[in-house]
Short mmCIF file of C-alpha atoms and ligand atoms in Angstrom, two decimals:
data_model
loop_
_atom_site.label_atom_id
_atom_site.label_comp_id
_atom_site.label_asym_id
_atom_site.label_seq_id
_atom_site.Cartn_x
_atom_site.Cartn_y
_atom_site.Cartn_z
CA MET A 1 114.04 116.44 99.68
CA SER A 2 115.00 115.14 96.21
CA LEU A 3 112.20 114.33 93.73
CA GLU A 4 112.99 110.60 93.95
CA GLN A 5 113.52 110.35 97.71
CA PRO A 6 110.95 107.97 99.21
CA VAL A 7 108.89 109.27 102.12
CA ALA A 8 107.53 107.31 105.08
CA LEU A 9 105.20 108.30 107.90
CA ILE A 10 105.52 106.10 110.98
CA THR A 11 103.18 106.62 113.91
CA GLY A 12 104.59 105.93 117.36
CA ALA A 13 108.16 106.41 116.09
CA GLY A 14 109.59 107.68 119.38
CA ARG A 15 110.31 104.35 121.03
CA ARG A 16 110.71 100.58 120.64
CA PHE A 17 109.49 99.18 117.29
CA GLY A 18 108.50 102.49 115.70
CA PHE A 19 111.87 103.97 116.60
CA ALA A 20 113.78 100.96 115.27
CA LEU A 21 111.82 101.01 112.01
CA ALA A 22 112.40 104.76 111.59
CA GLN A 23 116.14 104.25 111.98
CA GLN A 24 116.14 101.47 109.38
CA LEU A 25 114.23 103.57 106.85
CA LEU A 26 116.52 106.56 107.44
CA ALA A 27 119.46 104.25 106.71
CA GLU A 28 117.72 103.24 103.47
CA GLY A 29 117.52 106.90 102.40
CA TYR A 30 113.89 107.67 103.27
CA LEU A 31 112.62 110.99 104.41
CA VAL A 32 111.03 109.78 107.65
CA LEU A 33 108.12 111.68 109.14
CA ALA A 34 108.34 110.47 112.73
CA HIS A 35 105.09 110.84 114.61
CA TYR A 36 105.11 110.77 118.42
CA ASN A 37 103.06 111.67 121.47
CA SER A 38 105.34 111.70 124.56
CA SER A 39 108.63 110.06 123.53
CA LYS A 40 110.41 113.27 122.55
CA ALA A 41 113.90 111.97 123.35
CA GLY A 42 113.68 109.31 120.67
CA ILE A 43 112.40 111.85 118.17
CA VAL A 44 115.31 114.22 118.89
CA GLU A 45 117.66 111.32 118.10
CA LEU A 46 115.81 110.59 114.86
CA GLU A 47 115.83 114.29 113.91
CA GLN A 48 119.60 114.26 114.34
CA GLN A 49 119.57 111.47 111.70
CA GLY A 50 117.41 113.53 109.32
CA ALA A 51 113.84 112.69 110.36
CA ILE A 52 111.08 115.23 110.81
CA GLY A 53 109.32 114.83 114.14
CA ILE A 54 105.60 115.60 114.33
CA ARG A 55 103.71 115.41 117.60
CA ALA A 56 100.04 114.46 117.86
CA ASP A 57 97.90 112.82 120.53
CA LEU A 58 95.96 110.34 118.40
CA THR A 59 93.04 110.38 120.84
CA ASP A 60 92.36 113.94 119.64
CA SER A 61 90.87 114.06 116.15
CA THR A 62 91.86 117.73 115.77
CA ALA A 63 95.44 116.78 116.56
CA VAL A 64 95.20 114.06 113.91
CA THR A 65 93.95 116.66 111.41
CA ASN A 66 96.89 118.90 112.32
CA LEU A 67 99.24 115.92 111.83
CA ILE A 68 97.75 115.37 108.37
CA ASP A 69 98.16 119.07 107.52
CA GLU A 70 101.81 118.95 108.61
CA VAL A 71 102.48 115.84 106.52
CA GLN A 72 100.92 117.58 103.51
CA ARG A 73 103.18 120.58 104.13
CA CYS A 74 106.26 118.34 104.26
CA THR A 75 105.72 116.24 101.16
CA LYS A 76 103.79 115.79 97.91
CA ARG A 77 104.21 111.99 97.98
CA LEU A 78 103.97 109.25 100.58
CA ASP A 79 105.50 105.86 99.78
CA LEU A 80 104.89 104.15 103.11
CA LEU A 81 102.45 104.73 105.97
CA VAL A 82 102.93 102.51 109.03
CA ASN A 83 100.12 102.69 111.60
CA ASN A 84 102.13 101.47 114.58
CA ALA A 85 100.89 103.66 117.46
CA SER A 86 99.12 101.68 120.14
CA CYS A 87 97.90 101.87 123.74
CA PHE A 88 98.13 98.48 125.38
CA PHE A 89 95.44 98.91 128.02
CA ASN A 90 94.07 95.92 129.98
CA ASN A 91 90.49 95.47 131.21
CA ALA A 92 91.18 97.05 134.61
CA THR A 93 92.54 100.21 132.96
CA VAL A 94 89.63 100.74 130.61
CA ASP A 95 87.06 99.74 133.25
CA ALA A 96 88.45 102.42 135.59
CA ASP A 97 88.55 105.24 133.03
CA PRO A 98 86.07 105.82 130.17
CA ALA A 99 88.69 108.01 128.49
CA ALA A 100 91.07 105.06 128.36
CA LEU A 101 88.35 102.91 126.80
CA ALA A 102 87.74 105.58 124.15
CA ALA A 103 91.48 105.99 123.58
CA VAL A 104 91.88 102.32 122.66
CA PHE A 105 89.53 102.80 119.69
CA GLN A 106 90.70 106.32 118.83
CA VAL A 107 94.37 105.27 118.56
CA HIS A 108 93.86 101.89 116.89
CA VAL A 109 90.86 102.59 114.61
CA GLN A 110 89.80 106.23 114.27
CA ALA A 111 93.24 107.75 113.79
CA PRO A 112 94.41 105.13 111.24
CA TYR A 113 91.12 105.63 109.36
CA GLN A 114 91.63 109.42 109.31
CA LEU A 115 95.27 109.07 108.24
CA ILE A 116 94.70 106.54 105.45
CA THR A 117 91.70 108.43 104.07
CA ALA A 118 93.31 111.89 104.11
CA LEU A 119 96.72 110.73 102.87
CA THR A 120 95.42 108.55 100.02
CA PRO A 121 96.23 111.25 97.41
CA LEU A 122 99.86 111.34 98.60
CA LEU A 123 100.02 107.53 98.60
CA GLN A 124 98.64 107.52 95.04
CA ALA A 125 101.21 110.15 93.99
CA SER A 126 103.97 107.78 95.10
CA GLY A 127 103.18 105.29 92.35
CA GLN A 128 104.07 102.52 94.83
CA GLY A 129 102.09 103.59 97.88
CA SER A 130 101.95 101.06 100.69
CA VAL A 131 100.12 101.07 104.02
CA ILE A 132 101.14 98.66 106.77
CA ASN A 133 98.94 98.39 109.87
CA ILE A 134 100.38 96.77 112.98
CA THR A 135 97.67 94.62 114.52
CA ASP A 136 98.12 91.59 116.83
CA ILE A 137 97.78 87.79 116.82
CA TYR A 138 94.95 88.25 119.32
CA THR A 139 92.60 89.81 116.75
CA GLU A 140 91.29 86.35 115.84
CA SER A 141 91.30 84.80 119.32
CA PRO A 142 90.93 87.64 121.86
CA SER A 143 92.74 87.67 125.17
CA THR A 144 90.19 87.85 128.00
CA ASP A 145 92.52 90.26 129.84
CA TYR A 146 92.58 92.83 126.99
CA LEU A 147 89.04 92.77 125.57
CA ALA A 148 88.88 96.36 124.28
CA TYR A 149 92.45 96.31 122.96
CA CYS A 150 91.82 93.10 121.00
CA ALA A 151 88.54 94.44 119.62
CA ALA A 152 90.26 97.63 118.49
CA LYS A 153 93.08 95.73 116.84
CA ALA A 154 90.45 93.58 115.11
CA GLY A 155 88.90 96.81 113.86
CA LEU A 156 92.27 97.87 112.46
CA ALA A 157 92.58 94.46 110.80
CA ASN A 158 89.18 94.95 109.17
CA LEU A 159 90.19 98.43 107.99
CA THR A 160 93.28 96.81 106.45
CA GLN A 161 91.12 94.52 104.31
CA GLY A 162 88.58 97.22 103.49
CA PHE A 163 91.18 99.77 102.37
CA ALA A 164 93.04 97.06 100.44
CA LYS A 165 89.91 96.63 98.32
CA ALA A 166 89.03 100.32 98.17
CA LEU A 167 92.49 101.68 97.27
CA ALA A 168 93.60 99.04 94.77
CA PRO A 169 95.34 99.08 92.39
CA GLN A 170 97.21 102.31 93.19
CA VAL A 171 97.83 101.61 96.88
CA ARG A 172 98.46 98.32 98.68
CA VAL A 173 97.35 97.82 102.29
CA ASN A 174 98.61 94.99 104.50
CA GLY A 175 99.06 94.10 108.16
CA ILE A 176 101.56 92.57 110.52
CA GLN A 177 100.38 90.51 113.50
CA PRO A 178 103.14 90.53 116.11
CA GLY A 179 103.46 88.05 118.93
CA PRO A 180 105.96 88.44 121.79
CA ILE A 181 108.48 90.64 119.97
CA LEU A 182 109.50 92.85 122.88
CA PHE A 183 108.30 92.64 126.47
CA LEU A 184 107.55 95.80 128.40
CA PRO A 185 109.80 96.74 131.32
CA GLU A 186 106.95 96.04 133.73
CA HIS A 187 106.65 92.43 132.56
CA ASP A 188 108.25 90.33 135.31
CA GLY A 189 110.23 87.14 134.87
CA GLU A 190 107.24 84.93 135.65
CA HIS A 191 105.14 86.54 132.89
CA ARG A 192 108.00 86.34 130.42
CA GLN A 193 108.71 82.67 131.19
CA LYS A 194 104.98 81.82 130.89
CA VAL A 195 104.65 83.56 127.52
CA LEU A 196 107.83 82.04 126.08
CA ALA A 197 106.89 78.57 127.36
CA GLU A 198 103.67 78.94 125.32
CA THR A 199 105.61 80.15 122.25
CA PRO A 200 106.85 77.29 120.00
CA LEU A 201 110.15 79.06 119.20
CA HIS A 202 110.59 79.84 122.94
CA VAL A 203 112.29 83.21 122.39
CA GLU A 204 111.33 86.90 122.41
CA GLY A 205 111.36 87.84 118.73
CA GLY A 206 113.06 91.22 118.90
CA LEU A 207 112.53 94.07 116.43
CA GLU A 208 114.54 92.92 113.40
CA PRO A 209 112.00 90.24 112.37
CA MET A 210 109.34 92.97 112.40
CA VAL A 211 111.47 95.21 110.20
CA GLN A 212 111.98 92.30 107.79
CA ALA A 213 108.19 91.82 107.60
CA VAL A 214 107.72 95.53 106.83
CA ARG A 215 110.25 95.28 104.01
CA PHE A 216 108.48 92.24 102.51
CA LEU A 217 105.02 93.84 102.54
CA ARG A 218 106.42 97.18 101.33
CA ASP A 219 108.37 95.63 98.44
CA ASN A 220 106.11 92.83 97.19
CA PRO A 221 103.96 94.34 94.40
CA PHE A 222 101.44 91.49 94.32
CA VAL A 223 100.45 91.34 98.00
CA THR A 224 97.54 93.36 99.37
CA GLY A 225 94.90 92.73 102.01
CA GLU A 226 97.22 90.21 103.64
CA PHE A 227 98.70 89.72 107.09
CA ILE A 228 102.01 88.31 108.25
CA LYS A 229 102.30 86.82 111.73
CA VAL A 230 105.65 87.58 113.37
CA ASP A 231 105.04 85.64 116.58
CA GLY A 232 107.36 82.66 117.03
CA GLY A 233 104.35 80.42 116.42
CA ARG A 234 102.47 81.70 119.47
CA ALA A 235 99.20 82.10 117.53
CA LEU A 236 99.12 78.29 117.19
CA MET A 237 98.81 78.01 120.96
CA ILE A 238 96.16 80.61 121.87
N1 NDP B 301 105.77 94.51 121.89
C1 NDP B 301 105.14 93.38 121.56
O1 NDP B 301 105.57 92.27 121.95
C2 NDP B 301 103.91 93.43 120.71
C3 NDP B 301 103.57 94.60 120.02
N2 NDP B 301 102.45 94.62 119.23
C4 NDP B 301 102.15 95.82 118.44
O2 NDP B 301 103.32 96.22 117.75
C5 NDP B 301 103.39 97.66 117.70
C6 NDP B 301 104.73 98.11 118.29
O3 NDP B 301 104.82 97.58 119.60
P1 NDP B 301 105.67 98.37 120.72
O4 NDP B 301 106.83 99.06 120.11
O5 NDP B 301 105.89 97.41 121.84
O6 NDP B 301 104.60 99.46 121.16
P2 NDP B 301 104.70 100.46 122.43
O7 NDP B 301 103.48 100.20 123.27
O8 NDP B 301 106.03 100.40 123.06
O9 NDP B 301 104.60 101.90 121.70
C7 NDP B 301 103.42 102.33 121.22
C8 NDP B 301 103.62 103.67 120.55
O10 NDP B 301 102.31 104.21 120.41
C9 NDP B 301 102.34 105.58 120.72
N3 NDP B 301 101.07 106.01 121.32
C10 NDP B 301 100.41 105.42 122.33
N4 NDP B 301 99.33 106.17 122.64
C11 NDP B 301 99.33 107.26 121.80
C12 NDP B 301 98.49 108.39 121.63
N5 NDP B 301 97.44 108.61 122.41
N6 NDP B 301 98.81 109.29 120.68
C13 NDP B 301 99.89 109.10 119.88
N7 NDP B 301 100.73 108.05 119.99
C14 NDP B 301 100.44 107.14 120.95
C15 NDP B 301 103.48 105.80 121.71
O11 NDP B 301 103.95 107.14 121.52
P3 NDP B 301 104.82 107.92 122.61
O12 NDP B 301 105.85 106.93 123.11
O13 NDP B 301 105.43 109.07 121.85
O14 NDP B 301 103.86 108.35 123.68
C16 NDP B 301 104.46 104.70 121.32
O15 NDP B 301 105.45 105.22 120.48
C17 NDP B 301 102.16 98.16 118.45
O16 NDP B 301 101.12 98.46 117.55
C18 NDP B 301 101.76 96.98 119.31
O17 NDP B 301 100.36 96.98 119.62
C19 NDP B 301 101.58 93.56 119.16
C20 NDP B 301 101.87 92.40 119.84
C21 NDP B 301 103.08 92.24 120.61
N1 LIG B 302 101.20 98.72 122.26
C1 LIG B 302 101.60 97.50 122.66
N2 LIG B 302 100.85 96.42 122.37
C2 LIG B 302 101.25 95.19 122.79
C3 LIG B 302 102.42 95.02 123.52
C4 LIG B 302 103.21 96.18 123.82
O1 LIG B 302 104.27 96.09 124.45
N3 LIG B 302 102.75 97.38 123.38
N4 LIG B 302 102.83 93.78 123.95
C5 LIG B 302 102.09 92.70 123.67
C6 LIG B 302 102.55 91.29 123.99
O2 LIG B 302 101.51 90.58 124.58
C7 LIG B 302 103.78 91.18 124.86
O3 LIG B 302 103.73 92.06 125.91
C8 LIG B 302 103.99 89.75 125.43
O4 LIG B 302 103.14 89.58 126.53
C9 LIG B 302 100.77 92.80 123.00
N5 LIG B 302 100.51 94.12 122.51
#
């Protein structure tokens, strides 16, 4: 790693948005620390492009500590931390399993808190340290089908504002509130049509608009404690 090479840690980098963002940052010359839990195949692909894969189950605080230790072994600076990892559990899932309920808050609140707190010295050493937390449009108007998930994402949104105040001026902290950027394979046509009918731009956003929002928040030196909605206008309708 050269002295000037920027370094990014992305959680949940093994698939979908986290994977796409990792590839973009690799292409921009970053040393990417690609965190994952189960998506090893994506990490192998990123490692072939120069990333360093680090596994940690973010429901396990000891695993998070080990992740932090590994990051500190890999680098003396951190230019960008993206808290992307997320477990999208609905009410039925968390009602059936107390561990799933706990996981929603461990992954979305506890682990980001641990990571931001412990990695602040590396973010300060960057001279342009930036944290971007991926929340959700439903933090302000919760979905009744995902009560715990929305509460946890609201907690991450609050951490975003709190750390923005606490870490200024050395480190900026912002959030992105996605809408329907990428459906899950299990989302059937009826669900997709319903969601897009309720979305003013009537299309699934895709991952590039999210990457563009990361670049804006990363590069704008006078924005902190702020959120960008990348949702096709869906937040207007909920
Ligand atoms: N897709 C969409 O339309 C929307 C997405 N968002 C948010 O945008 C972000 C990216 O979305 P998307 O790519 O669809 O997310 P996914 O649900 O596809 O991926 C989530 C990532 O989180 C990781 N993860 C989940 N649980 C754990 C855990 N216990 N320990 C460690 N890592 C874990 C997964 O790792 P692994 O695969 O290695 O297990 C995975 O890489 C998320 O924060 C999501 O909440 C918000 C609104 C809409
Ligand atoms: N971790 C995730 N969180 C969310 C997802 C997802 O796929 N993974 N998707 C949504 C959207 O509601 C989307 O599925 C459109 O219905 C919210 N959060």
